[in-house]
PDB file of C-alpha atoms in Angstrom:
ATOM      1  CA  MET W   1      14.209 -16.476 -34.932  1.00  0.00           C
ATOM      2  CA  GLY W   2      14.446 -19.724 -32.991  1.00  0.00           C
ATOM      3  CA  LYS W   3      13.965 -21.779 -36.176  1.00  0.00           C
ATOM      4  CA  LEU W   4      16.630 -19.791 -38.038  1.00  0.00           C
ATOM      5  CA  ILE W   5      19.201 -20.093 -35.272  1.00  0.00           C
ATOM      6  CA  GLY W   6      18.399 -23.748 -34.578  1.00  0.00           C
ATOM      7  CA  GLY W   7      18.578 -24.657 -38.256  1.00  0.00           C
ATOM      8  CA  ALA W   8      21.884 -22.862 -38.757  1.00  0.00           C
ATOM      9  CA  ILE W   9      23.553 -24.469 -35.747  1.00  0.00           C
ATOM     10  CA  GLY W  10      22.187 -27.885 -36.674  1.00  0.00           C
ATOM     11  CA  PHE W  11      23.519 -27.591 -40.234  1.00  0.00           C
ATOM     12  CA  VAL W  12      26.995 -26.573 -39.070  1.00  0.00           C
ATOM     13  CA  LEU W  13      27.189 -29.473 -36.627  1.00  0.00           C
ATOM     14  CA  PHE W  14      25.322 -32.272 -38.430  1.00  0.00           C
ATOM     15  CA  ASN W  15      24.617 -31.093 -42.010  1.00  0.00           C
ATOM     16  CA  ILE W  16      21.087 -31.578 -43.419  1.00  0.00           C
ATOM     17  CA  VAL W  17      19.811 -33.908 -40.681  1.00  0.00           C
ATOM     18  CA  GLY W  18      21.050 -31.507 -38.033  1.00  0.00           C
ATOM     19  CA  ALA W  19      19.426 -28.589 -39.818  1.00  0.00           C
ATOM     20  CA  VAL W  20      16.034 -30.322 -39.818  1.00  0.00           C
ATOM     21  CA  LEU W  21      16.348 -31.186 -36.135  1.00  0.00           C
ATOM     22  CA  GLY W  22      17.515 -27.668 -35.355  1.00  0.00           C
ATOM     23  CA  VAL W  23      14.527 -26.106 -37.129  1.00  0.00           C
ATOM     24  CA  PHE W  24      12.161 -28.366 -35.171  1.00  0.00           C
ATOM     25  CA  LEU W  25      13.758 -27.522 -31.813  1.00  0.00           C
ATOM     26  CA  GLY W  26      13.804 -23.843 -32.751  1.00  0.00           C
ATOM     27  CA  HIS W  27      10.100 -24.008 -33.575  1.00  0.00           C
ATOM     28  CA  MET W  28       9.353 -25.483 -30.148  1.00  0.00           C
ATOM     29  CA  PHE W  29      11.400 -22.705 -28.535  1.00  0.00           C
ATOM     30  CA  ASP W  30       9.483 -20.053 -30.497  1.00  0.00           C
ATOM     31  CA  LYS W  31       6.144 -21.514 -29.374  1.00  0.00           C
ATOM     32  CA  GLY W  32       7.174 -21.576 -25.729  1.00  0.00           C
ATOM     33  CA  TYR W  33       8.595 -18.071 -25.879  1.00  0.00           C
ATOM     34  CA  ALA W  34       5.465 -16.712 -27.543  1.00  0.00           C
ATOM     35  CA  ALA W  35       3.240 -18.359 -24.930  1.00  0.00           C
ATOM     36  CA  ASN W  36       5.242 -16.860 -22.088  1.00  0.00           C
ATOM     37  CA  THR W  37       5.512 -13.360 -23.521  1.00  0.00           C
ATOM     38  CA  ALA W  38       2.067 -12.918 -25.086  1.00  0.00           C
ATOM     39  CA  ARG W  39       0.091 -10.117 -23.510  1.00  0.00           C
ATOM     40  CA  VAL W  40      -3.616 -10.274 -22.905  1.00  0.00           C
ATOM     41  CA  THR W  41      -5.466  -7.946 -25.257  1.00  0.00           C
ATOM     42  CA  PRO W  42      -7.987  -5.454 -23.820  1.00  0.00           C
ATOM     43  CA  GLU W  43     -10.835  -7.554 -25.215  1.00  0.00           C
ATOM     44  CA  GLU W  44      -9.434 -10.746 -23.707  1.00  0.00           C
ATOM     45  CA  ARG W  45      -8.879  -9.003 -20.381  1.00  0.00           C
ATOM     46  CA  ASP W  46     -12.489  -7.801 -20.316  1.00  0.00           C
ATOM     47  CA  ALA W  47     -13.715 -11.339 -21.017  1.00  0.00           C
ATOM     48  CA  LEU W  48     -11.449 -12.791 -18.296  1.00  0.00           C
ATOM     49  CA  THR W  49     -12.550 -10.141 -15.819  1.00  0.00           C
ATOM     50  CA  LYS W  50     -16.237 -10.803 -16.496  1.00  0.00           C
ATOM     51  CA  SER W  51     -15.789 -14.579 -16.212  1.00  0.00           C
ATOM     52  CA  PHE W  52     -13.769 -14.305 -12.995  1.00  0.00           C
ATOM     53  CA  PHE W  53     -16.256 -11.935 -11.362  1.00  0.00           C
ATOM     54  CA  GLU W  54     -19.342 -13.945 -12.278  1.00  0.00           C
ATOM     55  CA  THR W  55     -17.797 -17.294 -11.342  1.00  0.00           C
ATOM     56  CA  THR W  56     -16.449 -16.022  -8.021  1.00  0.00           C
ATOM     57  CA  PHE W  57     -19.714 -14.690  -6.595  1.00  0.00           C
ATOM     58  CA  THR W  58     -21.858 -17.484  -8.021  1.00  0.00           C
ATOM     59  CA  LEU W  59     -19.658 -20.149  -6.442  1.00  0.00           C
ATOM     60  CA  LEU W  60     -19.438 -18.207  -3.182  1.00  0.00           C
ATOM     61  CA  GLY W  61     -23.210 -18.469  -2.959  1.00  0.00           C
ATOM     62  CA  TYR W  62     -23.115 -22.162  -3.838  1.00  0.00           C
ATOM     63  CA  LEU W  63     -20.506 -22.836  -1.145  1.00  0.00           C
ATOM     64  CA  ALA W  64     -22.320 -20.764   1.492  1.00  0.00           C
ATOM     65  CA  LYS W  65     -25.486 -22.839   1.009  1.00  0.00           C
ATOM     66  CA  ALA W  66     -23.568 -26.158   1.116  1.00  0.00           C
ATOM     67  CA  ASP W  67     -24.723 -26.965   4.666  1.00  0.00           C
ATOM     68  CA  GLY W  68     -28.318 -25.948   3.988  1.00  0.00           C
ATOM     69  CA  ARG W  69     -28.225 -22.333   5.173  1.00  0.00           C
ATOM     70  CA  VAL W  70     -26.241 -19.163   4.569  1.00  0.00           C
ATOM     71  CA  SER W  71     -24.770 -17.996   7.870  1.00  0.00           C
ATOM     72  CA  GLU W  72     -24.265 -14.421   8.995  1.00  0.00           C
ATOM     73  CA  ALA W  73     -20.506 -15.031   9.018  1.00  0.00           C
ATOM     74  CA  GLU W  74     -20.611 -16.114   5.370  1.00  0.00           C
ATOM     75  CA  VAL W  75     -22.617 -13.042   4.413  1.00  0.00           C
ATOM     76  CA  ALA W  76     -20.122 -10.884   6.316  1.00  0.00           C
ATOM     77  CA  GLY W  77     -17.219 -12.663   4.614  1.00  0.00           C
ATOM     78  CA  THR W  78     -18.709 -11.968   1.192  1.00  0.00           C
ATOM     79  CA  GLU W  79     -19.327  -8.339   2.156  1.00  0.00           C
ATOM     80  CA  GLN W  80     -15.712  -8.086   3.294  1.00  0.00           C
ATOM     81  CA  LEU W  81     -14.514  -9.370  -0.077  1.00  0.00           C
ATOM     82  CA  MET W  82     -16.704  -6.865  -1.915  1.00  0.00           C
ATOM     83  CA  GLY W  83     -15.193  -4.161   0.250  1.00  0.00           C
ATOM     84  CA  GLN W  84     -11.662  -5.308  -0.531  1.00  0.00           C
ATOM     85  CA  MET W  85     -12.518  -5.304  -4.222  1.00  0.00           C
ATOM     86  CA  ARG W  86     -13.932  -1.772  -3.868  1.00  0.00           C
ATOM     87  CA  LEU W  87     -16.996  -2.590  -5.914  1.00  0.00           C
ATOM     88  CA  SER W  88     -19.305   0.183  -7.070  1.00  0.00           C
ATOM     89  CA  GLN W  89     -22.970   0.120  -6.088  1.00  0.00           C
ATOM     90  CA  GLU W  90     -23.846  -1.361  -9.465  1.00  0.00           C
ATOM     91  CA  GLN W  91     -21.149  -4.026  -9.135  1.00  0.00           C
ATOM     92  CA  ARG W  92     -22.266  -4.855  -5.593  1.00  0.00           C
ATOM     93  CA  ALA W  93     -25.824  -5.337  -6.791  1.00  0.00           C
ATOM     94  CA  GLU W  94     -24.609  -7.682  -9.530  1.00  0.00           C
ATOM     95  CA  ALA W  95     -22.407  -9.588  -7.060  1.00  0.00           C
ATOM     96  CA  ILE W  96     -25.350 -10.049  -4.661  1.00  0.00           C
ATOM     97  CA  ALA W  97     -27.556 -11.287  -7.506  1.00  0.00           C
ATOM     98  CA  LEU W  98     -24.895 -13.815  -8.530  1.00  0.00           C
ATOM     99  CA  PHE W  99     -24.484 -14.943  -4.910  1.00  0.00           C
ATOM    100  CA  LYS W 100     -28.240 -15.517  -4.619  1.00  0.00           C
ATOM    101  CA  GLN W 101     -28.217 -17.409  -7.902  1.00  0.00           C
ATOM    102  CA  GLY W 102     -25.509 -19.748  -6.618  1.00  0.00           C
ATOM    103  CA  SER W 103     -27.246 -20.267  -3.274  1.00  0.00           C
ATOM    104  CA  ALA W 104     -30.627 -21.014  -4.852  1.00  0.00           C
ATOM    105  CA  LYS W 105     -32.097 -24.465  -4.286  1.00  0.00           C
ATOM    106  CA  GLY W 106     -31.143 -26.904  -7.024  1.00  0.00           C
ATOM    107  CA  PHE W 107     -28.284 -24.799  -8.422  1.00  0.00           C
ATOM    108  CA  GLU W 108     -25.893 -26.925 -10.497  1.00  0.00           C
ATOM    109  CA  PRO W 109     -22.321 -25.556 -10.857  1.00  0.00           C
ATOM    110  CA  THR W 110     -21.239 -27.739 -13.789  1.00  0.00           C
ATOM    111  CA  LYS W 111     -21.826 -25.133 -16.515  1.00  0.00           C
ATOM    112  CA  VAL W 112     -20.266 -22.325 -14.476  1.00  0.00           C
ATOM    113  CA  LEU W 113     -17.140 -24.409 -13.880  1.00  0.00           C
ATOM    114  CA  ARG W 114     -16.977 -25.553 -17.495  1.00  0.00           C
ATOM    115  CA  ASP W 115     -17.282 -22.001 -18.832  1.00  0.00           C
ATOM    116  CA  PHE W 116     -14.700 -20.633 -16.389  1.00  0.00           C
ATOM    117  CA  ARG W 117     -12.250 -23.401 -17.192  1.00  0.00           C
ATOM    118  CA  ALA W 118     -12.665 -22.786 -20.922  1.00  0.00           C
ATOM    119  CA  ARG W 119     -12.051 -19.069 -20.476  1.00  0.00           C
ATOM    120  CA  CYS W 120      -9.558 -18.917 -17.603  1.00  0.00           C
ATOM    121  CA  GLY W 121      -8.456 -22.495 -16.906  1.00  0.00           C
ATOM    122  CA  ARG W 122      -5.031 -22.127 -18.505  1.00  0.00           C
ATOM    123  CA  ASN W 123      -4.231 -19.297 -16.111  1.00  0.00           C
ATOM    124  CA  LYS W 124      -3.248 -21.085 -12.908  1.00  0.00           C
ATOM    125  CA  ASN W 125      -3.026 -17.838 -10.959  1.00  0.00           C
ATOM    126  CA  LEU W 126      -6.673 -16.994 -11.623  1.00  0.00           C
ATOM    127  CA  VAL W 127      -7.718 -20.524 -10.688  1.00  0.00           C
ATOM    128  CA  GLN W 128      -5.753 -20.273  -7.445  1.00  0.00           C
ATOM    129  CA  MET W 129      -7.240 -16.869  -6.590  1.00  0.00           C
ATOM    130  CA  LEU W 130     -10.751 -18.245  -7.126  1.00  0.00           C
ATOM    131  CA  LEU W 131     -10.069 -21.217  -4.853  1.00  0.00           C
ATOM    132  CA  THR W 132      -8.505 -18.888  -2.275  1.00  0.00           C
ATOM    133  CA  TYR W 133     -11.690 -16.806  -2.097  1.00  0.00           C
ATOM    134  CA  LEU W 134     -13.794 -19.938  -1.674  1.00  0.00           C
ATOM    135  CA  VAL W 135     -11.589 -21.463   1.031  1.00  0.00           C
ATOM    136  CA  ASN W 136     -11.589 -18.170   2.928  1.00  0.00           C
ATOM    137  CA  LEU W 137     -15.386 -18.098   2.908  1.00  0.00           C
ATOM    138  CA  ALA W 138     -15.520 -21.692   4.144  1.00  0.00           C
ATOM    139  CA  LEU W 139     -13.335 -20.617   7.076  1.00  0.00           C
ATOM    140  CA  ALA W 140     -15.302 -17.431   7.784  1.00  0.00           C
ATOM    141  CA  ASP W 141     -17.364 -18.959  10.594  1.00  0.00           C
ATOM    142  CA  GLY W 142     -14.374 -20.706  12.168  1.00  0.00           C
ATOM    143  CA  GLN W 143     -15.656 -24.115  11.085  1.00  0.00           C
ATOM    144  CA  PHE W 144     -14.944 -26.322   8.115  1.00  0.00           C
ATOM    145  CA  ASP W 145     -17.650 -28.926   7.832  1.00  0.00           C
ATOM    146  CA  ALA W 146     -18.006 -31.943   5.556  1.00  0.00           C
ATOM    147  CA  ALA W 147     -20.503 -30.264   3.217  1.00  0.00           C
ATOM    148  CA  GLU W 148     -18.156 -27.328   2.584  1.00  0.00           C
ATOM    149  CA  GLU W 149     -15.239 -29.676   1.981  1.00  0.00           C
ATOM    150  CA  ARG W 150     -17.328 -31.664  -0.481  1.00  0.00           C
ATOM    151  CA  VAL W 151     -18.200 -28.528  -2.450  1.00  0.00           C
ATOM    152  CA  LEU W 152     -14.616 -27.294  -2.448  1.00  0.00           C
ATOM    153  CA  ARG W 153     -13.367 -30.636  -3.741  1.00  0.00           C
ATOM    154  CA  GLU W 154     -16.107 -30.620  -6.371  1.00  0.00           C
ATOM    155  CA  VAL W 155     -15.083 -27.150  -7.524  1.00  0.00           C
ATOM    156  CA  ALA W 156     -11.368 -27.984  -7.482  1.00  0.00           C
ATOM    157  CA  ALA W 157     -11.966 -31.099  -9.578  1.00  0.00           C
ATOM    158  CA  GLY W 158     -14.099 -29.071 -11.989  1.00  0.00           C
ATOM    159  CA  LEU W 159     -11.203 -26.650 -12.392  1.00  0.00           C
ATOM    160  CA  GLY W 160      -8.735 -29.446 -13.079  1.00  0.00           C
ATOM    161  CA  VAL W 161      -6.997 -29.317  -9.680  1.00  0.00           C
ATOM    162  CA  ASN W 162      -6.095 -32.795  -8.420  1.00  0.00           C
ATOM    163  CA  GLY W 163      -6.585 -33.981  -4.855  1.00  0.00           C
ATOM    164  CA  PHE W 164      -2.952 -33.620  -3.791  1.00  0.00           C
ATOM    165  CA  ALA W 165      -2.700 -30.060  -5.114  1.00  0.00           C
ATOM    166  CA  PHE W 166      -5.982 -29.178  -3.405  1.00  0.00           C
ATOM    167  CA  GLU W 167      -4.792 -30.514  -0.037  1.00  0.00           C
ATOM    168  CA  GLN W 168      -1.559 -28.530  -0.299  1.00  0.00           C
ATOM    169  CA  LEU W 169      -3.434 -25.378  -1.292  1.00  0.00           C
ATOM    170  CA  MET W 170      -5.766 -25.792   1.690  1.00  0.00           C
ATOM    171  CA  ARG W 171      -2.848 -26.052   4.122  1.00  0.00           C
ATOM    172  CA  MET W 172      -1.154 -23.025   2.595  1.00  0.00           C
ATOM    173  CA  ILE W 173      -4.246 -20.821   2.659  1.00  0.00           C
ATOM    174  CA  LYS W 174      -5.083 -21.717   6.265  1.00  0.00           C
ATOM    175  CA  ALA W 175      -1.514 -20.981   7.318  1.00  0.00           C
ATOM    176  CA  GLN W 176      -1.305 -17.740   5.303  1.00  0.00           C
ATOM    177  CA  ASN W 177      -4.528 -16.522   6.908  1.00  0.00           C
ATOM    178  CA  SER W 178      -2.916 -16.802  10.322  1.00  0.00           C
ATOM    179  CA  PHE W 179      -0.486 -14.046   9.263  1.00  0.00           C
ATOM    180  CA  SER W 180      -3.222 -11.700   8.053  1.00  0.00           C
ATOM    181  CA  SER W 181      -2.756  -8.087   9.114  1.00  0.00           C
ATOM    182  CA  SER W 182      -6.513  -7.559   8.803  1.00  0.00           C
ATOM    183  CA  GLY W 183      -7.096  -9.834  11.749  1.00  0.00           C
ATOM    184  CA  GLY W 184      -9.829 -11.823  10.025  1.00  0.00           C
ATOM    185  CA  TYR W 185      -8.376 -15.254  10.635  1.00  0.00           C
ATOM    186  CA  ARG W 186      -5.205 -14.478  12.534  1.00  0.00           C
ATOM    187  CA  GLN W 187      -4.533 -16.898  15.343  1.00  0.00           C
ATOM    188  CA  SER W 188      -3.510 -15.252  18.585  1.00  0.00           C
ATOM    189  CA  GLY W 189       0.115 -15.730  19.475  1.00  0.00           C
ATOM    190  CA  GLY W 190       1.760 -16.239  22.826  1.00  0.00           C
ATOM    191  CA  ALA W 191       5.078 -15.979  24.549  1.00  0.00           C
ATOM    192  CA  THR W 192       5.474 -19.680  25.214  1.00  0.00           C
ATOM    193  CA  GLN W 193       7.917 -21.866  23.368  1.00  0.00           C
ATOM    194  CA  GLN W 194       5.042 -24.052  22.145  1.00  0.00           C
ATOM    195  CA  SER W 195       3.154 -21.154  20.541  1.00  0.00           C
ATOM    196  CA  SER W 196       6.355 -19.923  18.860  1.00  0.00           C
ATOM    197  CA  ALA W 197       6.952 -23.390  17.466  1.00  0.00           C
ATOM    198  CA  ASP W 198       3.371 -23.560  16.204  1.00  0.00           C
ATOM    199  CA  GLU W 199       3.719 -20.192  14.499  1.00  0.00           C
ATOM    200  CA  LEU W 200       6.930 -21.285  12.792  1.00  0.00           C
ATOM    201  CA  ALA W 201       5.240 -24.490  11.620  1.00  0.00           C
ATOM    202  CA  ARG W 202       2.423 -22.402  10.138  1.00  0.00           C
ATOM    203  CA  ALA W 203       4.997 -20.207   8.408  1.00  0.00           C
ATOM    204  CA  TYR W 204       6.457 -23.249   6.637  1.00  0.00           C
ATOM    205  CA  ASP W 205       2.949 -24.387   5.686  1.00  0.00           C
ATOM    206  CA  ALA W 206       2.200 -20.905   4.329  1.00  0.00           C
ATOM    207  CA  LEU W 207       5.154 -21.242   1.963  1.00  0.00           C
ATOM    208  CA  GLY W 208       4.250 -24.795   1.023  1.00  0.00           C
ATOM    209  CA  VAL W 209       7.547 -26.322   2.205  1.00  0.00           C
ATOM    210  CA  SER W 210       8.651 -28.523   5.090  1.00  0.00           C
ATOM    211  CA  ALA W 211      10.947 -27.460   7.916  1.00  0.00           C
ATOM    212  CA  SER W 212      13.616 -29.749   6.443  1.00  0.00           C
ATOM    213  CA  ALA W 213      13.722 -27.794   3.168  1.00  0.00           C
ATOM    214  CA  SER W 214      17.004 -26.153   2.262  1.00  0.00           C
ATOM    215  CA  ASP W 215      17.420 -22.372   2.263  1.00  0.00           C
ATOM    216  CA  ALA W 216      17.394 -22.452  -1.540  1.00  0.00           C
ATOM    217  CA  GLU W 217      14.127 -24.432  -1.598  1.00  0.00           C
ATOM    218  CA  VAL W 218      12.494 -22.045   0.872  1.00  0.00           C
ATOM    219  CA  LYS W 219      13.555 -19.011  -1.169  1.00  0.00           C
ATOM    220  CA  ARG W 220      12.360 -20.628  -4.396  1.00  0.00           C
ATOM    221  CA  ALA W 221       8.924 -21.374  -2.875  1.00  0.00           C
ATOM    222  CA  TYR W 222       8.681 -17.816  -1.540  1.00  0.00           C
ATOM    223  CA  ARG W 223       9.579 -16.261  -4.900  1.00  0.00           C
ATOM    224  CA  LYS W 224       7.086 -18.488  -6.718  1.00  0.00           C
ATOM    225  CA  LEU W 225       4.269 -17.447  -4.391  1.00  0.00           C
ATOM    226  CA  MET W 226       5.171 -13.766  -4.597  1.00  0.00           C
ATOM    227  CA  SER W 227       5.158 -14.059  -8.381  1.00  0.00           C
ATOM    228  CA  GLN W 228       1.722 -15.705  -8.315  1.00  0.00           C
ATOM    229  CA  TYR W 229       0.283 -12.890  -6.219  1.00  0.00           C
ATOM    230  CA  HIS W 230       2.172 -10.005  -7.852  1.00  0.00           C
ATOM    231  CA  PRO W 231      -0.463  -7.290  -8.496  1.00  0.00           C
ATOM    232  CA  ASP W 232       0.882  -6.172 -11.896  1.00  0.00           C
ATOM    233  CA  LYS W 233       1.185  -9.742 -13.134  1.00  0.00           C
ATOM    234  CA  LEU W 234      -2.328 -10.672 -12.033  1.00  0.00           C
ATOM    235  CA  ALA W 235      -3.799  -7.516 -13.552  1.00  0.00           C
ATOM    236  CA  GLY W 236      -2.041  -8.269 -16.828  1.00  0.00           C
ATOM    237  CA  GLN W 237      -3.465 -11.790 -16.832  1.00  0.00           C
ATOM    238  CA  GLY W 238      -7.039 -10.620 -16.450  1.00  0.00           C
ATOM    239  CA  LEU W 239      -7.672 -10.489 -12.698  1.00  0.00           C
ATOM    240  CA  PRO W 240     -10.144  -7.634 -12.155  1.00  0.00           C
ATOM    241  CA  GLU W 241      -8.393  -4.502 -10.966  1.00  0.00           C
ATOM    242  CA  ASP W 242     -10.743  -4.364  -8.003  1.00  0.00           C
ATOM    243  CA  ALA W 243      -9.614  -7.854  -6.936  1.00  0.00           C
ATOM    244  CA  VAL W 244      -5.887  -7.110  -7.133  1.00  0.00           C
ATOM    245  CA  ASN W 245      -6.134  -5.490  -3.696  1.00  0.00           C
ATOM    246  CA  ALA W 246      -6.997  -8.864  -2.150  1.00  0.00           C
ATOM    247  CA  ALA W 247      -3.996 -10.427  -3.895  1.00  0.00           C
ATOM    248  CA  THR W 248      -1.779  -7.689  -2.459  1.00  0.00           C
ATOM    249  CA  GLU W 249      -2.959  -8.571   1.052  1.00  0.00           C
ATOM    250  CA  ARG W 250      -2.137 -12.232   0.393  1.00  0.00           C
ATOM    251  CA  SER W 251       1.406 -11.311  -0.684  1.00  0.00           C
ATOM    252  CA  LYS W 252       1.861  -9.429   2.606  1.00  0.00           C
ATOM    253  CA  GLU W 253       0.898 -12.556   4.549  1.00  0.00           C
ATOM    254  CA  ILE W 254       3.423 -14.608   2.560  1.00  0.00           C
ATOM    255  CA  GLN W 255       6.095 -11.997   3.257  1.00  0.00           C
ATOM    256  CA  VAL W 256       5.460 -12.163   7.011  1.00  0.00           C
ATOM    257  CA  ALA W 257       5.708 -15.958   6.941  1.00  0.00           C
ATOM    258  CA  TYR W 258       8.942 -15.875   4.942  1.00  0.00           C
ATOM    259  CA  ASP W 259      10.505 -13.306   7.262  1.00  0.00           C
ATOM    260  CA  LEU W 260       9.701 -15.535  10.232  1.00  0.00           C
ATOM    261  CA  VAL W 261      11.321 -18.556   8.585  1.00  0.00           C
ATOM    262  CA  LYS W 262      14.399 -16.508   7.639  1.00  0.00           C
ATOM    263  CA  LYS W 263      14.729 -15.201  11.172  1.00  0.00           C
ATOM    264  CA  SER W 264      14.531 -18.726  12.620  1.00  0.00           C
ATOM    265  CA  ARG W 265      17.367 -19.809  10.332  1.00  0.00           C
ATOM    266  CA  ALA W 266      19.672 -16.865  10.965  1.00  0.00           C
TER     267      ALA W 266
END
């Protein structure tokens, strides 16, 4: 349809040359439209789900062992994620096996990252959810050491995420966690002016914008994040249904941060 319309308009305006140009531009429009509207088939969704599940728990194990030992907090954090994902007993057993595989001495993540990127790399939302899980585990014990940062940067690079984007994602996740209703990483607030200012600063970080951003820029950032974590959208793109619950919790944290910013600007 794009080629037909583009060719017709081009011919009316610029004769044959315009028709050729119009067909080309219409073809590019058709390609972009098809890419944006294509639905994931059931087979593709199953493959994405399998890849996401296996990569997530393998890399969680790899990250947990980054400093030489798997801590109780990291085990608890992984258990919490399995609970959020509402895994069956069979799925839990598989997740534990994958975690142990990733935490085994000498494990090399190159193939896992390469396979995941080939299968899911074009889906930025799935990549971001994977990195979110990993960052949350790194923060589970309240510390973020050099070994964990090295692994996270290694994984991000393997997924095609550049250093600047990784730094921004880190700030956003840390800030979003402070608005968690589950209490896992929420920082305690206070009645002082300083604590209120700190909370507002975290709210801006959670949205990925600065305090000097315009209202339109803040709203645009908020809508983009809510779209990224929209349960129906993520499910349609291949995120396992069991993992959509965790994405829903993340969208609640973003909503709290946005409401705080809106209130401060009223």
